[in-house]
């Protein structure tokens, strides 16, 4: 599984493949992966179906639930019946309407950071056990490393691509206005700052249109 996850091309497909493995191992039909983004924002990136998507969406709306508890307070959360769990009164009412009862949530973590959470759902109360919790955490630890690597690789390739585009845009300015490399870069940077547009977006626009806005 670890090797397979590391071969996935991006974060979303890594998370989806992970759900395939862990759902099969524990026998859970409903599962999701939610990742921690900048500023502590939670973002669902993979789910097994609409029921789970609705359950996660409702957690984000009310600001409570097992996923929140897992990433913020506890390494794992086990609830035999979420509809009666006093820890999340606002979310309990919503999940009751959705039809999900048993909950197991474990943290996706590396030694350095919290990556997110895996949450398993069941329509039957009391479905998950402490053994399931141990198995889920073992799988989650592998997945957290794979997701972190996928994020880092994605960020690296984005930076490389942005640098290439900025170089192409510099070349256009240098040829058209007989500028040096540093002068062309200064023009791009000044436009970026004056108009609050990211430098890579300025470069992309210039490459696409081959023309300069009048106020560049």
mmCIF file of C-alpha atoms in Angstrom:
data_model
loop_
_atom_site.group_PDB
_atom_site.id
_atom_site.type_symbol
_atom_site.label_atom_id
_atom_site.label_comp_id
_atom_site.label_asym_id
_atom_site.label_seq_id
_atom_site.Cartn_x
_atom_site.Cartn_y
_atom_site.Cartn_z
ATOM 1 C CA UNK A 1 0.000 0.000 0.000
ATOM 2 C CA UNK A 2 2.761 2.447 0.936
ATOM 3 C CA UNK A 3 4.492 1.926 -2.409
ATOM 4 C CA UNK A 4 1.227 2.300 -4.304
ATOM 5 C CA UNK A 5 0.349 5.540 -2.533
ATOM 6 C CA UNK A 6 3.737 7.057 -3.312
ATOM 7 C CA UNK A 7 3.175 6.334 -7.008
ATOM 8 C CA UNK A 8 -0.063 8.328 -7.222
ATOM 9 C CA UNK A 9 0.244 11.527 -9.272
ATOM 10 C CA UNK A 10 -1.359 14.015 -6.877
ATOM 11 C CA UNK A 11 -2.848 14.548 -3.429
ATOM 12 C CA UNK A 12 -6.453 13.772 -4.370
ATOM 13 C CA UNK A 13 -5.646 10.466 -6.048
ATOM 14 C CA UNK A 14 -3.370 9.538 -3.140
ATOM 15 C CA UNK A 15 -6.259 10.117 -0.719
ATOM 16 C CA UNK A 16 -8.744 8.229 -2.892
ATOM 17 C CA UNK A 17 -6.426 5.241 -3.238
ATOM 18 C CA UNK A 18 -5.855 5.263 0.515
ATOM 19 C CA UNK A 19 -9.606 5.097 1.116
ATOM 20 C CA UNK A 20 -9.778 2.003 -1.082
ATOM 21 C CA UNK A 21 -7.188 0.251 1.058
ATOM 22 C CA UNK A 22 -8.412 1.213 4.515
ATOM 23 C CA UNK A 23 -12.110 0.687 3.700
ATOM 24 C CA UNK A 24 -11.343 -2.834 2.523
ATOM 25 C CA UNK A 25 -9.149 -3.598 5.542
ATOM 26 C CA UNK A 26 -11.802 -2.571 8.057
ATOM 27 C CA UNK A 27 -14.870 -3.379 6.000
ATOM 28 C CA UNK A 28 -16.273 0.148 6.061
ATOM 29 C CA UNK A 29 -18.565 1.304 3.274
ATOM 30 C CA UNK A 30 -18.416 4.979 4.197
ATOM 31 C CA UNK A 31 -15.168 6.912 4.666
ATOM 32 C CA UNK A 32 -13.560 10.264 4.021
ATOM 33 C CA UNK A 33 -10.226 12.042 4.090
ATOM 34 C CA UNK A 34 -10.141 15.663 5.218
ATOM 35 C CA UNK A 35 -6.881 17.600 5.012
ATOM 36 C CA UNK A 36 -5.625 20.530 7.027
ATOM 37 C CA UNK A 37 -4.911 23.569 4.873
ATOM 38 C CA UNK A 38 -3.165 26.843 5.653
ATOM 39 C CA UNK A 39 -4.638 28.719 8.573
ATOM 40 C CA UNK A 40 -6.123 25.547 10.039
ATOM 41 C CA UNK A 41 -8.877 25.331 7.441
ATOM 42 C CA UNK A 42 -10.245 21.818 6.851
ATOM 43 C CA UNK A 43 -10.928 20.653 3.315
ATOM 44 C CA UNK A 44 -12.552 17.326 2.324
ATOM 45 C CA UNK A 45 -10.526 15.820 -0.529
ATOM 46 C CA UNK A 46 -11.879 12.282 -0.876
ATOM 47 C CA UNK A 47 -15.056 10.447 0.096
ATOM 48 C CA UNK A 48 -16.756 7.162 -0.725
ATOM 49 C CA UNK A 49 -20.139 8.705 -1.489
ATOM 50 C CA UNK A 50 -22.723 11.436 -1.035
ATOM 51 C CA UNK A 51 -23.665 10.482 2.540
ATOM 52 C CA UNK A 52 -20.100 10.991 3.713
ATOM 53 C CA UNK A 53 -19.708 14.199 1.750
ATOM 54 C CA UNK A 54 -22.819 15.552 3.460
ATOM 55 C CA UNK A 55 -21.574 14.449 6.885
ATOM 56 C CA UNK A 56 -18.250 16.222 6.406
ATOM 57 C CA UNK A 57 -19.879 19.299 4.939
ATOM 58 C CA UNK A 58 -22.176 19.577 7.949
ATOM 59 C CA UNK A 59 -19.177 19.370 10.299
ATOM 60 C CA UNK A 60 -17.585 22.323 8.550
ATOM 61 C CA UNK A 61 -20.835 24.280 8.754
ATOM 62 C CA UNK A 62 -21.433 23.767 12.485
ATOM 63 C CA UNK A 63 -17.763 23.727 13.474
ATOM 64 C CA UNK A 64 -17.867 20.502 15.462
ATOM 65 C CA UNK A 65 -17.752 16.752 14.997
ATOM 66 C CA UNK A 66 -15.293 13.853 15.083
ATOM 67 C CA UNK A 67 -13.063 15.196 12.317
ATOM 68 C CA UNK A 68 -12.664 18.496 14.154
ATOM 69 C CA UNK A 69 -11.936 16.665 17.398
ATOM 70 C CA UNK A 70 -9.360 14.412 15.755
ATOM 71 C CA UNK A 71 -7.284 17.129 14.106
ATOM 72 C CA UNK A 72 -7.504 19.603 16.998
ATOM 73 C CA UNK A 73 -7.707 17.693 20.268
ATOM 74 C CA UNK A 74 -7.332 13.919 20.040
ATOM 75 C CA UNK A 75 -5.357 11.414 17.994
ATOM 76 C CA UNK A 76 -8.511 9.385 17.449
ATOM 77 C CA UNK A 77 -12.225 9.447 18.182
ATOM 78 C CA UNK A 78 -14.508 6.434 18.533
ATOM 79 C CA UNK A 79 -18.264 6.927 18.863
ATOM 80 C CA UNK A 80 -20.650 4.002 19.029
ATOM 81 C CA UNK A 81 -23.602 6.209 18.079
ATOM 82 C CA UNK A 82 -22.877 9.744 16.890
ATOM 83 C CA UNK A 83 -26.560 10.666 16.966
ATOM 84 C CA UNK A 84 -26.517 10.360 20.765
ATOM 85 C CA UNK A 85 -22.978 11.587 21.411
ATOM 86 C CA UNK A 86 -23.018 14.591 23.798
ATOM 87 C CA UNK A 87 -19.674 15.859 22.484
ATOM 88 C CA UNK A 88 -21.249 17.264 19.298
ATOM 89 C CA UNK A 89 -24.865 18.231 19.978
ATOM 90 C CA UNK A 90 -25.299 20.436 16.894
ATOM 91 C CA UNK A 91 -23.738 17.920 14.541
ATOM 92 C CA UNK A 92 -25.531 14.942 16.141
ATOM 93 C CA UNK A 93 -28.878 16.224 14.904
ATOM 94 C CA UNK A 94 -27.563 16.585 11.383
ATOM 95 C CA UNK A 95 -25.862 13.208 11.207
ATOM 96 C CA UNK A 96 -29.053 11.565 12.494
ATOM 97 C CA UNK A 97 -30.875 12.946 9.466
ATOM 98 C CA UNK A 98 -28.110 11.688 7.186
ATOM 99 C CA UNK A 99 -28.442 8.164 8.607
ATOM 100 C CA UNK A 100 -24.886 7.532 9.818
ATOM 101 C CA UNK A 101 -24.348 6.259 13.356
ATOM 102 C CA UNK A 102 -21.039 4.556 14.184
ATOM 103 C CA UNK A 103 -17.966 6.785 13.831
ATOM 104 C CA UNK A 104 -14.220 6.150 13.877
ATOM 105 C CA UNK A 105 -11.860 9.024 13.154
ATOM 106 C CA UNK A 106 -8.049 8.903 13.294
ATOM 107 C CA UNK A 107 -5.482 11.604 12.705
ATOM 108 C CA UNK A 108 -3.273 11.698 9.648
ATOM 109 C CA UNK A 109 0.025 12.807 11.142
ATOM 110 C CA UNK A 110 3.734 12.903 10.593
ATOM 111 C CA UNK A 111 6.311 13.501 13.335
ATOM 112 C CA UNK A 112 6.301 17.178 12.337
ATOM 113 C CA UNK A 113 2.684 18.059 11.652
ATOM 114 C CA UNK A 114 -1.005 17.151 11.556
ATOM 115 C CA UNK A 115 -1.976 16.430 7.958
ATOM 116 C CA UNK A 116 -5.695 15.808 8.413
ATOM 117 C CA UNK A 117 -8.070 13.035 9.396
ATOM 118 C CA UNK A 118 -9.497 9.753 8.167
ATOM 119 C CA UNK A 119 -13.091 9.253 9.299
ATOM 120 C CA UNK A 120 -15.018 6.000 8.896
ATOM 121 C CA UNK A 121 -18.801 5.916 9.151
ATOM 122 C CA UNK A 122 -21.360 3.170 9.610
ATOM 123 C CA UNK A 123 -25.130 3.128 9.372
ATOM 124 C CA UNK A 124 -25.109 0.648 12.281
ATOM 125 C CA UNK A 125 -24.365 1.739 15.886
ATOM 126 C CA UNK A 126 -21.430 0.051 17.608
ATOM 127 C CA UNK A 127 -19.843 -1.005 14.343
ATOM 128 C CA UNK A 128 -16.231 -0.015 15.095
ATOM 129 C CA UNK A 129 -13.919 -1.453 17.757
ATOM 130 C CA UNK A 130 -10.602 -0.564 19.370
ATOM 131 C CA UNK A 131 -8.957 -3.066 17.045
ATOM 132 C CA UNK A 132 -10.383 -1.170 14.073
ATOM 133 C CA UNK A 133 -8.980 1.987 15.617
ATOM 134 C CA UNK A 134 -5.478 0.472 15.784
ATOM 135 C CA UNK A 135 -5.657 -0.762 12.193
ATOM 136 C CA UNK A 136 -6.977 2.582 10.935
ATOM 137 C CA UNK A 137 -4.176 4.484 12.657
ATOM 138 C CA UNK A 138 -1.550 2.191 11.159
ATOM 139 C CA UNK A 139 -2.917 2.820 7.677
ATOM 140 C CA UNK A 140 -3.301 6.541 8.378
ATOM 141 C CA UNK A 141 0.340 6.904 9.374
ATOM 142 C CA UNK A 142 1.439 5.540 5.994
ATOM 143 C CA UNK A 143 -1.070 7.726 4.172
ATOM 144 C CA UNK A 144 0.032 10.881 6.000
ATOM 145 C CA UNK A 145 3.596 10.483 4.743
ATOM 146 C CA UNK A 146 2.383 9.820 1.187
ATOM 147 C CA UNK A 147 0.065 12.845 1.209
ATOM 148 C CA UNK A 148 2.823 15.079 2.583
ATOM 149 C CA UNK A 149 5.196 13.925 -0.143
ATOM 150 C CA UNK A 150 2.540 14.461 -2.812
ATOM 151 C CA UNK A 151 1.940 17.980 -1.541
ATOM 152 C CA UNK A 152 5.658 18.783 -1.538
ATOM 153 C CA UNK A 153 6.153 17.423 -5.049
ATOM 154 C CA UNK A 154 3.135 19.320 -6.335
ATOM 155 C CA UNK A 155 4.426 22.564 -4.794
ATOM 156 C CA UNK A 156 7.870 21.974 -6.300
ATOM 157 C CA UNK A 157 6.525 21.428 -9.813
ATOM 158 C CA UNK A 158 4.281 24.480 -9.524
ATOM 159 C CA UNK A 159 7.304 26.574 -8.555
ATOM 160 C CA UNK A 160 9.337 25.200 -11.461
ATOM 161 C CA UNK A 161 6.527 25.861 -13.937
ATOM 162 C CA UNK A 162 6.033 29.400 -12.597
ATOM 163 C CA UNK A 163 9.750 30.091 -12.935
ATOM 164 C CA UNK A 164 9.678 28.893 -16.566
ATOM 165 C CA UNK A 165 6.713 31.127 -17.374
ATOM 166 C CA UNK A 166 8.344 34.148 -15.776
ATOM 167 C CA UNK A 167 11.469 33.463 -17.837
ATOM 168 C CA UNK A 168 9.412 33.300 -21.042
ATOM 169 C CA UNK A 169 7.682 36.574 -20.166
ATOM 170 C CA UNK A 170 11.044 38.214 -19.517
ATOM 171 C CA UNK A 171 12.216 37.043 -22.939
ATOM 172 C CA UNK A 172 9.200 38.639 -24.620
ATOM 173 C CA UNK A 173 9.875 41.981 -22.931
ATOM 174 C CA UNK A 174 13.601 41.812 -23.643
ATOM 175 C CA UNK A 175 12.999 41.210 -27.351
ATOM 176 C CA UNK A 176 10.218 43.756 -27.785
ATOM 177 C CA UNK A 177 11.722 46.614 -25.775
ATOM 178 C CA UNK A 178 15.447 45.832 -25.895
ATOM 179 C CA UNK A 179 15.595 45.325 -22.127
ATOM 180 C CA UNK A 180 18.125 43.402 -20.111
ATOM 181 C CA UNK A 181 16.991 40.390 -18.065
ATOM 182 C CA UNK A 182 16.954 42.299 -14.743
ATOM 183 C CA UNK A 183 15.095 45.220 -16.367
ATOM 184 C CA UNK A 184 12.438 42.913 -17.795
ATOM 185 C CA UNK A 185 11.986 41.220 -14.424
ATOM 186 C CA UNK A 186 11.626 44.625 -12.739
ATOM 187 C CA UNK A 187 8.824 45.526 -15.168
ATOM 188 C CA UNK A 188 6.972 42.291 -14.367
ATOM 189 C CA UNK A 189 7.453 42.721 -10.634
ATOM 190 C CA UNK A 190 6.317 46.359 -10.675
ATOM 191 C CA UNK A 191 3.127 45.454 -12.538
ATOM 192 C CA UNK A 192 2.511 42.605 -10.104
ATOM 193 C CA UNK A 193 2.852 44.915 -7.108
ATOM 194 C CA UNK A 194 0.920 47.854 -8.568
ATOM 195 C CA UNK A 195 -2.057 45.733 -9.583
ATOM 196 C CA UNK A 196 -1.929 43.145 -6.795
ATOM 197 C CA UNK A 197 -1.606 40.310 -9.298
ATOM 198 C CA UNK A 198 0.686 37.369 -8.656
ATOM 199 C CA UNK A 199 3.880 37.446 -10.666
ATOM 200 C CA UNK A 200 3.206 34.068 -12.288
ATOM 201 C CA UNK A 201 -0.246 35.276 -13.376
ATOM 202 C CA UNK A 202 1.273 38.389 -14.973
ATOM 203 C CA UNK A 203 3.713 36.160 -16.840
ATOM 204 C CA UNK A 204 0.962 33.751 -17.928
ATOM 205 C CA UNK A 205 -1.170 36.618 -19.248
ATOM 206 C CA UNK A 206 1.730 38.104 -21.184
ATOM 207 C CA UNK A 207 2.637 34.742 -22.748
ATOM 208 C CA UNK A 208 -0.977 34.029 -23.721
ATOM 209 C CA UNK A 209 -1.727 37.386 -25.337
ATOM 210 C CA UNK A 210 1.771 38.330 -26.562
ATOM 211 C CA UNK A 211 0.669 41.871 -25.755
ATOM 212 C CA UNK A 212 1.195 44.166 -22.815
ATOM 213 C CA UNK A 213 -1.636 45.940 -21.042
ATOM 214 C CA UNK A 214 -1.420 49.687 -21.609
ATOM 215 C CA UNK A 215 -0.484 50.361 -17.993
ATOM 216 C CA UNK A 216 2.197 47.670 -17.678
#
